[in-house]
Coordinates of N, CA and C and ligand atoms in Angstrom, one line a residue:
M284 N 39.7 113.4 63.1 CA 38.7 113.9 63.7 C 38.1 114.8 63.5
K285 N 36.3 115.2 64.4 CA 35.7 116.6 63.6 C 35.2 116.8 64.6
A286 N 34.1 118.2 65.0 CA 33.8 118.3 65.5 C 33.7 119.7 65.5
F287 N 32.4 119.2 66.0 CA 30.0 120.5 66.2 C 31.0 121.9 66.8
I288 N 30.7 121.9 66.5 CA 31.6 124.0 67.0 C 29.9 124.8 66.5
H289 N 30.3 126.6 66.9 CA 30.0 127.4 65.9 C 31.0 128.5 66.1
P290 N 30.6 129.8 65.5 CA 32.3 130.5 64.9 C 31.8 131.5 66.9
A291 N 30.9 131.8 66.5 CA 31.1 133.0 67.5 C 31.2 132.5 69.2
S292 N 31.5 131.0 69.7 CA 31.7 130.2 70.4 C 32.9 130.0 70.7
P293 N 33.0 131.4 72.0 CA 35.0 131.4 72.3 C 35.4 130.1 72.5
N294 N 34.5 129.2 73.1 CA 35.4 127.1 73.9 C 35.9 127.2 71.9
C295 N 34.5 127.1 71.9 CA 35.3 126.6 70.1 C 36.3 127.6 69.2
V296 N 36.3 128.2 70.1 CA 38.1 129.4 68.9 C 39.0 128.4 69.8
A297 N 39.3 127.6 70.4 CA 40.0 127.0 71.9 C 40.3 126.1 70.7
V298 N 39.2 125.3 70.9 CA 39.8 124.5 70.5 C 40.3 124.1 69.2
L299 N 39.4 124.9 68.3 CA 40.0 125.7 67.0 C 41.7 125.2 67.0
A300 N 41.9 126.7 67.8 CA 42.7 126.9 68.0 C 44.6 125.9 68.2
A301 N 43.2 125.3 69.2 CA 44.4 123.6 69.3 C 44.7 123.2 68.0
A302 N 43.5 122.8 67.7 CA 43.7 122.0 66.2 C 45.3 122.7 65.5
R303 N 44.8 123.4 65.6 CA 45.9 124.2 64.5 C 47.4 124.1 64.9
E304 N 48.1 124.7 66.2 CA 49.0 124.8 66.9 C 49.4 123.4 66.7
L305 N 48.3 122.6 66.8 CA 48.9 121.0 66.9 C 48.7 120.1 65.4
E306 N 49.2 120.9 64.3 CA 48.8 120.3 63.3 C 47.7 119.2 62.8
I307 N 46.4 119.0 63.7 CA 45.7 118.2 63.3 C 44.7 118.7 62.5
E308 N 44.7 118.5 61.3 CA 43.9 118.3 61.0 C 41.5 118.1 61.2
L309 N 41.3 118.9 61.5 CA 40.1 118.3 62.3 C 38.2 119.4 60.9
Q310 N 37.6 118.4 60.9 CA 36.3 119.2 59.7 C 35.9 118.8 60.8
T311 N 34.7 120.0 60.0 CA 33.9 121.0 61.3 C 32.7 120.9 60.9
E312 N 31.6 121.1 61.6 CA 30.3 121.4 61.5 C 29.5 122.4 61.9
V313 N 29.4 123.0 61.5 CA 27.9 124.2 62.2 C 27.7 123.9 62.9
V314 N 26.5 123.8 64.3 CA 25.7 123.9 64.6 C 24.8 125.2 64.9
D315 N 24.0 124.3 64.7 CA 22.8 127.1 64.4 C 23.0 127.0 65.3
L316 N 23.4 127.3 66.6 CA 23.0 127.9 68.0 C 22.0 128.5 68.1
F317 N 21.7 129.8 66.4 CA 20.5 130.7 67.0 C 19.5 130.5 66.3
G318 N 19.3 128.8 65.6 CA 18.2 128.1 65.3 C 17.8 127.3 66.7
Q319 N 19.0 127.1 67.4 CA 18.6 126.3 68.3 C 18.6 124.8 67.5
A320 N 19.6 124.7 67.5 CA 19.4 123.2 66.4 C 21.1 122.6 67.9
N321 N 20.8 122.6 68.4 CA 22.0 122.6 69.6 C 21.0 121.5 70.3
L322 N 19.2 122.0 70.5 CA 18.3 121.5 70.9 C 17.4 120.1 70.3
D323 N 18.1 120.5 69.3 CA 17.8 118.7 68.2 C 18.2 117.4 68.2
P324 N 16.8 116.6 68.6 CA 17.1 114.9 69.4 C 18.3 114.7 69.0
E325 N 19.1 114.8 67.5 CA 19.9 114.3 67.5 C 21.6 114.4 67.7
F326 N 21.4 116.1 67.8 CA 22.7 116.8 68.7 C 22.5 116.3 69.6
L327 N 20.9 116.2 70.8 CA 21.0 115.7 72.1 C 21.7 114.7 72.2
Q328 N 21.1 113.4 71.4 CA 22.0 112.7 71.3 C 23.9 111.9 71.8
I329 N 24.1 113.7 71.0 CA 25.6 113.5 70.9 C 26.8 114.4 72.0
N330 N 25.3 115.5 72.5 CA 25.7 115.8 73.7 C 24.8 116.5 74.4
P331 N 23.9 115.1 75.1 CA 23.0 116.2 75.7 C 22.5 117.4 76.4
N332 N 24.0 117.8 76.9 CA 24.0 119.0 76.9 C 23.4 120.3 76.2
G333 N 22.1 119.8 75.2 CA 23.3 120.6 73.7 C 24.3 121.9 73.5
L334 N 25.0 121.8 73.8 CA 26.4 122.7 73.7 C 26.9 122.3 73.0
V335 N 28.2 123.3 72.2 CA 29.4 122.9 71.2 C 30.7 123.7 72.4
P336 N 31.6 123.7 72.0 CA 32.2 122.2 70.9 C 32.1 120.7 71.4
V337 N 31.8 119.6 70.0 CA 32.2 118.2 70.5 C 33.1 117.8 70.1
L338 N 33.5 117.2 70.2 CA 34.3 116.0 69.8 C 34.6 114.7 69.4
L339 N 34.7 114.5 67.8 CA 34.7 113.4 67.3 C 35.7 112.2 67.0
D340 N 35.7 111.5 67.1 CA 37.6 111.1 67.4 C 37.3 109.4 67.2
N341 N 36.5 108.8 65.3 CA 35.5 107.9 65.2 C 34.9 107.4 66.0
D342 N 34.3 106.8 66.9 CA 33.4 106.5 67.7 C 33.3 107.3 68.8
F343 N 34.2 108.0 69.5 CA 34.6 108.4 70.7 C 34.3 109.7 70.5
V344 N 32.7 109.7 71.1 CA 32.8 111.1 71.4 C 32.5 111.9 72.9
L345 N 33.5 113.1 72.2 CA 33.5 113.8 73.8 C 33.7 115.7 73.5
W346 N 32.9 115.4 74.9 CA 32.1 117.3 75.0 C 33.2 117.5 76.3
E347 N 32.8 118.9 76.2 CA 33.8 119.7 78.0 C 35.0 120.4 77.2
T348 N 34.8 121.4 76.6 CA 36.3 122.5 76.5 C 37.7 121.3 77.1
T349 N 37.6 121.2 78.3 CA 38.8 120.7 79.6 C 39.0 120.0 77.9
A350 N 38.5 118.8 78.1 CA 38.9 117.2 77.9 C 39.2 117.8 76.7
I351 N 38.5 118.1 75.9 CA 38.6 118.1 74.3 C 40.3 118.9 74.8
L352 N 40.2 120.0 75.1 CA 41.7 120.2 74.2 C 42.8 119.3 74.8
Q353 N 42.7 118.6 76.1 CA 43.2 117.6 76.4 C 43.7 116.7 76.1
Y354 N 43.1 115.8 75.4 CA 42.6 114.7 74.1 C 43.1 114.6 73.1
L355 N 43.5 116.3 72.7 CA 43.3 116.8 71.2 C 45.5 116.7 71.5
A356 N 45.8 117.9 72.6 CA 47.1 117.2 72.7 C 47.5 115.8 73.5
A357 N 46.7 115.7 74.2 CA 47.3 114.3 74.4 C 47.6 114.1 73.4
R358 N 46.6 113.3 72.2 CA 46.9 112.8 71.5 C 47.9 113.0 70.2
A359 N 47.8 114.1 69.5 CA 48.3 114.3 68.5 C 50.5 115.0 68.6
H360 N 50.9 115.9 70.2 CA 51.5 115.8 70.6 C 52.1 116.4 71.4
P361 N 51.7 114.3 72.2 CA 52.7 114.7 73.8 C 54.1 115.5 74.4
D362 N 53.7 116.1 74.8 CA 54.4 117.1 75.9 C 54.9 118.1 75.0
S363 N 53.5 118.9 74.2 CA 53.8 120.5 73.6 C 52.3 120.5 74.2
L364 N 50.7 120.4 74.5 CA 50.5 122.0 74.1 C 50.1 121.5 76.3
L365 N 50.4 120.1 76.2 CA 49.8 118.8 76.5 C 51.3 118.3 78.2
P366 N 52.1 119.4 79.2 CA 52.9 118.6 79.1 C 52.8 117.5 79.9
L367 N 54.0 116.0 79.8 CA 53.9 114.9 80.4 C 53.9 114.9 82.0
D368 N 55.1 115.8 82.1 CA 55.9 116.1 84.2 C 53.9 116.6 84.5
E369 N 54.3 116.1 85.9 CA 52.9 115.3 86.3 C 52.8 116.8 87.2
R370 N 54.7 117.0 87.2 CA 53.3 119.0 88.2 C 53.4 119.7 87.1
M371 N 54.0 119.4 86.0 CA 53.8 120.9 85.0 C 51.4 120.3 84.5
R372 N 51.9 118.9 84.4 CA 50.1 119.2 83.8 C 48.5 119.3 84.3
S373 N 49.6 119.0 85.7 CA 48.5 119.7 87.0 C 48.0 121.2 86.7
D374 N 50.2 121.6 86.9 CA 49.5 123.1 86.8 C 48.6 123.2 85.7
V375 N 48.6 122.5 84.4 CA 47.4 123.0 83.7 C 46.1 122.8 83.8
T376 N 45.7 121.7 84.4 CA 44.6 121.3 84.5 C 44.1 122.0 85.7
R377 N 44.8 122.7 86.8 CA 44.7 123.9 87.6 C 44.0 125.2 86.7
W378 N 44.9 125.8 86.1 CA 44.6 127.0 85.4 C 42.3 126.5 84.4
Q379 N 43.5 125.5 83.8 CA 41.7 125.0 83.0 C 40.0 125.1 84.3
A380 N 40.1 124.1 85.3 CA 39.5 124.5 86.5 C 39.8 126.2 87.1
W381 N 40.3 127.1 87.2 CA 40.0 128.0 87.2 C 39.3 129.0 86.8
S382 N 39.8 128.6 85.4 CA 38.8 129.1 84.3 C 37.4 129.2 84.1
I383 N 36.8 127.5 84.5 CA 36.0 127.2 84.6 C 35.0 127.9 85.9
A384 N 35.4 127.5 86.9 CA 35.3 127.7 88.3 C 34.8 129.3 88.6
H385 N 36.0 130.6 88.2 CA 35.4 131.5 88.6 C 36.2 132.4 87.3
W386 N 36.9 132.1 85.7 CA 37.2 133.3 85.4 C 35.6 133.4 84.3
Q387 N 36.0 132.2 83.4 CA 34.9 132.2 82.6 C 33.5 132.4 83.6
P388 N 32.8 132.0 84.7 CA 32.3 132.8 85.0 C 32.0 134.6 85.2
V389 N 32.9 135.1 85.4 CA 32.9 136.9 85.9 C 32.5 136.7 84.1
L390 N 33.6 136.4 84.0 CA 33.5 137.2 81.2 C 32.0 137.2 81.0
Q391 N 31.4 136.1 81.2 CA 30.0 135.3 81.5 C 30.0 136.9 81.5
T392 N 28.9 137.2 82.6 CA 28.6 138.5 83.5 C 28.7 139.3 82.3
F393 N 29.4 140.4 82.0 CA 30.1 140.6 81.4 C 29.7 140.5 80.5
I394 N 29.5 139.5 79.5 CA 29.3 139.8 77.6 C 28.0 139.4 77.8
F395 N 27.4 138.5 79.0 CA 25.8 139.2 78.3 C 24.9 140.1 78.8
E396 N 26.0 141.7 80.3 CA 25.4 141.9 79.9 C 25.2 143.0 78.8
N397 N 26.4 143.3 79.0 CA 27.5 144.6 78.2 C 26.4 144.0 76.7
L398 N 27.1 142.6 76.0 CA 27.2 142.7 74.9 C 26.0 141.4 73.9
F399 N 25.2 140.7 74.6 CA 24.0 139.7 74.6 C 23.4 140.4 74.2
K400 N 22.5 140.8 76.3 CA 21.7 141.1 75.7 C 20.8 142.5 74.5
R401 N 21.7 143.5 74.3 CA 22.1 144.6 73.4 C 22.0 143.5 72.0
L402 N 22.1 141.9 71.2 CA 21.9 142.1 70.9 C 21.5 141.1 70.3
R403 N 20.8 140.5 70.7 CA 19.1 139.7 71.3 C 18.0 141.3 71.8
G404 N 18.3 142.1 72.3 CA 17.2 142.9 72.2 C 16.7 142.7 73.5
L405 N 17.2 142.3 74.3 CA 17.0 141.9 75.6 C 17.2 143.0 76.9
G406 N 17.1 144.7 76.2 CA 17.3 145.9 77.3 C 18.4 146.2 77.3
S407 N 18.6 146.8 78.4 CA 20.4 147.5 79.0 C 20.6 146.4 79.9
P408 N 22.1 146.7 80.1 CA 22.7 146.1 81.1 C 22.0 146.0 82.3
D409 N 22.6 146.0 83.5 CA 22.0 146.1 84.9 C 23.4 146.5 85.3
P410 N 22.5 147.5 86.1 CA 24.4 148.4 86.8 C 24.3 147.2 88.3
Q411 N 22.9 146.8 88.3 CA 23.1 146.1 89.6 C 24.4 145.1 89.5
T412 N 23.8 144.5 88.7 CA 24.6 142.9 88.1 C 26.0 143.5 87.8
I413 N 26.6 144.3 87.5 CA 27.5 144.9 86.8 C 28.1 145.8 87.7
A414 N 28.4 146.1 89.0 CA 28.5 146.0 90.1 C 28.7 145.3 90.6
G415 N 27.3 144.0 91.2 CA 27.8 143.2 92.0 C 28.8 142.2 90.9
A416 N 29.9 141.8 89.7 CA 30.5 141.6 89.6 C 31.4 141.7 89.0
M417 N 31.8 143.4 89.2 CA 32.8 144.1 89.8 C 34.6 143.1 89.9
P418 N 34.1 143.7 91.8 CA 34.8 142.8 92.1 C 35.7 141.2 92.0
R419 N 34.4 140.4 90.9 CA 35.2 139.3 91.0 C 35.8 139.9 90.0
L420 N 35.6 140.3 89.4 CA 36.4 140.6 88.0 C 38.6 141.7 88.3
E421 N 37.8 142.3 89.3 CA 39.2 143.1 89.8 C 40.2 141.6 90.4
K422 N 38.7 140.9 90.9 CA 39.2 139.9 92.1 C 40.5 139.2 90.9
H423 N 40.3 138.1 90.2 CA 40.2 137.4 89.1 C 40.8 137.5 87.8
A424 N 41.2 139.1 87.7 CA 41.8 139.7 86.8 C 43.6 140.0 87.1
R425 N 43.8 140.3 88.9 CA 44.5 140.8 89.3 C 45.4 139.6 89.4
I426 N 44.5 138.5 89.8 CA 45.0 137.5 89.7 C 46.3 136.0 89.2
L427 N 45.1 136.5 87.3 CA 45.8 136.5 86.5 C 47.0 137.1 85.9
N428 N 46.6 138.4 86.3 CA 48.2 139.2 85.9 C 49.0 138.6 87.1
T429 N 49.4 138.5 87.5 CA 50.4 138.4 89.1 C 51.1 137.1 88.4
A430 N 50.4 136.2 88.1 CA 50.8 135.1 88.0 C 52.2 135.1 85.9
L431 N 51.3 136.4 85.7 CA 52.2 136.6 84.4 C 52.8 137.3 84.6
A432 N 53.3 137.6 85.4 CA 54.2 139.0 86.0 C 55.7 138.5 85.3
D433 N 55.7 137.1 85.6 CA 57.4 137.2 85.5 C 57.1 135.8 84.1
R434 N 55.7 136.0 83.1 CA 56.4 134.5 82.5 C 55.6 135.0 82.1
E435 N 56.2 134.6 80.4 CA 55.3 134.4 78.7 C 54.2 134.3 78.8
W436 N 53.8 132.8 79.0 CA 52.8 131.7 79.3 C 52.9 131.4 80.6
L437 N 51.0 130.3 80.3 CA 50.7 130.3 82.6 C 50.7 129.0 82.9
C438 N 51.6 128.4 81.8 CA 52.6 127.0 82.6 C 53.2 126.8 81.9
A439 N 55.0 125.7 82.2 CA 55.4 124.5 81.6 C 56.4 125.7 80.7
G440 N 56.6 127.2 81.4 CA 57.9 128.0 79.6 C 57.7 128.1 78.8
R441 N 55.9 127.9 77.8 CA 55.3 127.6 76.9 C 53.8 127.6 76.6
L442 N 53.7 127.4 75.5 CA 52.8 127.7 74.8 C 51.5 126.4 75.5
T443 N 50.8 126.8 76.5 CA 49.4 124.6 76.5 C 48.2 126.0 76.9
V444 N 47.4 124.3 77.2 CA 46.2 124.4 76.8 C 45.5 125.2 77.9
A445 N 46.2 125.2 78.9 CA 45.9 126.5 80.1 C 45.5 127.5 79.2
D446 N 46.7 127.9 78.5 CA 46.3 129.7 77.8 C 45.2 129.9 76.8
L447 N 45.2 128.6 76.0 CA 44.1 128.3 75.3 C 42.7 129.1 76.2
A448 N 42.9 127.7 77.0 CA 41.2 127.9 77.9 C 40.8 129.0 78.6
V449 N 42.1 129.5 79.1 CA 42.3 130.9 79.9 C 41.9 132.4 79.0
G450 N 42.3 132.7 77.5 CA 42.2 132.6 77.3 C 41.0 132.8 75.9
A451 N 39.7 131.5 75.6 CA 39.2 132.5 74.9 C 37.4 133.1 76.1
Y452 N 37.1 133.0 76.2 CA 35.8 134.1 76.3 C 36.7 136.1 76.3
L453 N 38.2 135.7 77.1 CA 38.9 136.9 76.4 C 38.4 138.2 74.6
V454 N 37.7 136.9 73.3 CA 37.6 137.1 72.6 C 36.3 138.0 72.2
Y455 N 35.3 137.9 73.6 CA 34.5 139.1 73.1 C 34.9 140.3 74.1
A456 N 36.3 140.6 74.6 CA 37.3 141.4 76.5 C 36.5 142.8 75.9
E457 N 36.3 143.4 74.1 CA 36.5 144.6 74.0 C 34.7 144.6 73.7
P458 N 34.2 144.1 73.0 CA 32.5 144.5 72.8 C 32.0 144.8 73.9
A459 N 32.0 143.5 74.7 CA 31.9 143.6 76.1 C 32.0 145.0 77.3
A460 N 33.5 145.2 76.9 CA 34.1 146.4 77.4 C 34.2 146.3 79.0
I461 N 34.6 145.4 78.8 CA 35.6 144.5 80.2 C 36.8 145.0 80.5
G462 N 37.0 146.3 80.8 CA 38.2 146.9 81.5 C 39.4 146.4 81.8
L463 N 40.4 145.9 81.6 CA 41.1 145.7 81.2 C 42.7 146.0 81.7
G464 N 42.5 147.3 81.4 CA 43.3 147.7 81.5 C 44.7 148.5 82.4
D465 N 43.5 148.4 83.4 CA 44.9 147.7 85.0 C 45.6 146.2 84.7
Y466 N 45.9 145.9 84.2 CA 46.5 144.8 84.0 C 47.5 144.5 83.6
P467 N 48.5 145.1 83.1 CA 49.7 145.0 81.8 C 49.6 143.9 81.0
H468 N 50.5 142.7 82.1 CA 51.1 142.0 81.6 C 49.7 140.7 81.5
L469 N 48.5 141.1 82.1 CA 47.5 140.2 81.3 C 47.5 140.3 79.6
L470 N 47.8 141.3 79.4 CA 46.8 142.7 78.2 C 47.7 141.9 77.4
D471 N 49.1 141.3 77.9 CA 50.7 141.1 76.8 C 50.4 139.6 76.9
W472 N 49.7 139.9 77.7 CA 50.3 138.1 77.4 C 48.9 137.4 76.3
W473 N 48.2 138.3 76.6 CA 46.3 138.4 75.4 C 46.8 139.0 73.8
S474 N 47.5 138.8 73.4 CA 47.5 140.0 72.5 C 49.1 139.2 72.0
R475 N 50.7 138.7 73.0 CA 50.3 137.0 72.4 C 49.9 136.5 71.7
L476 N 49.6 136.1 72.7 CA 47.7 134.7 72.1 C 47.2 134.6 71.0
R477 N 46.8 136.1 71.3 CA 45.3 135.7 70.3 C 46.3 136.4 68.4
H478 N 47.6 136.8 68.5 CA 48.7 136.9 67.5 C 49.3 135.8 66.7
R479 N 49.3 134.8 67.8 CA 49.5 133.4 67.1 C 48.8 133.6 66.2
P480 N 49.4 132.6 64.9 CA 48.5 132.3 63.4 C 47.4 131.7 63.9
A481 N 47.9 130.7 64.8 CA 47.2 129.2 64.9 C 45.3 129.9 66.1
W482 N 45.3 130.7 66.2 CA 44.6 131.8 67.1 C 44.6 132.7 66.0
S483 N 44.8 132.9 65.6 CA 44.5 134.3 64.5 C 43.8 133.8 63.3
A484 N 43.2 133.0 63.4 CA 42.8 131.6 62.4 C 41.3 131.3 62.5
A485 N 42.1 130.8 64.1 CA 40.5 130.2 64.6 C 39.7 131.3 65.2
E486 N 39.6 132.4 66.1 CA 38.9 133.8 65.9 C 38.4 134.5 65.0
A487 N 39.1 134.5 63.3 CA 39.3 135.0 62.5 C 37.1 134.6 61.5
H488 N 37.4 133.3 62.9 CA 35.2 133.5 62.7 C 34.5 134.5 63.1
V489 N 34.7 134.2 64.5 CA 34.0 134.5 65.8 C 33.7 136.3 64.8
P490 N 32.0 136.6 64.7 CA 31.5 138.0 64.0 C 31.4 138.8 64.6
E491 N 32.5 140.2 64.1 CA 32.7 141.4 65.2 C 30.9 142.3 65.4
F492 N 31.6 142.0 66.5 CA 31.2 143.1 67.7 C 31.2 144.3 67.9
H493 N 30.3 145.4 68.3 CA 31.1 146.1 68.5 C 30.7 147.2 70.1
A494 N 31.4 147.7 70.8 CA 31.0 148.0 71.9 C 30.8 148.9 71.6
Ligands
GSH142 N1 31.1 123.7 79.9 C1 30.9 123.8 78.1 C2 30.3 125.2 78.2 C3 29.5 125.0 76.3 C4 29.9 126.1 75.9 O1 29.1 126.8 76.9 N2 29.1 126.0 75.0 C5 28.1 127.8 74.4 C6 28.8 129.0 73.4 S1 30.3 128.8 73.6 C7 26.7 127.4 73.8 O2 26.7 125.8 73.6 N3 25.5 127.8 73.7 C8 24.4 127.3 73.3 C9 23.6 127.6 74.2 O3 23.8 127.6 76.1 O4 22.2 126.7 74.1 C10 32.1 123.6 77.9 O5 33.6 124.2 78.5 O6 32.1 123.3 76.8

């Protein structure tokens, strides 16, 4: 299988970590997002959204990280990162959906304001945007922290693609100054996740940005 990726992409970190956890040999091709190669007509044929990651399994083209993570898991080792049990699998899907709907958008706000604006010379963070996003960050960090209070992993008593999906954007928590000190269970879980060899290897290619 092959994946179109970019090393700075949190979603790609999740996909690369999943492949390593599942011992899938994934050939990778970097799409130069900074040079807008994702908008080239050839790439738009592969993903009309012009986004990475994209997975290719022979003639099957799959975009959207949620789908890619589930596909890799189901293909490689059924009942590992994606449980077969219907309730457990739905719980995994629930956290992936929650991540897309609530968690990633609020983290993206902080990443854009506190990190990418600086990197791209777009000016200082907008205090009103940050203040407006803070209640959403607190609400969702609290939900995640509470869910993790009595367990090591989000679902099924083991690592699943839910952890990979929810963890993805935290690769930028520090350089984007996303304060998570009030959420000890969340931080313990994040530390467990990022210290797994598969995750560390996937994250190793993320450029180092400093706060
Ligand atoms: N919903 C998509 C989002 C993918 C996405 O936002 N990819 C980013 C990198 S993490 C990207 O390709 N950005 C390029 C751009 O916005 O031009 C998914 O979950 O795969």
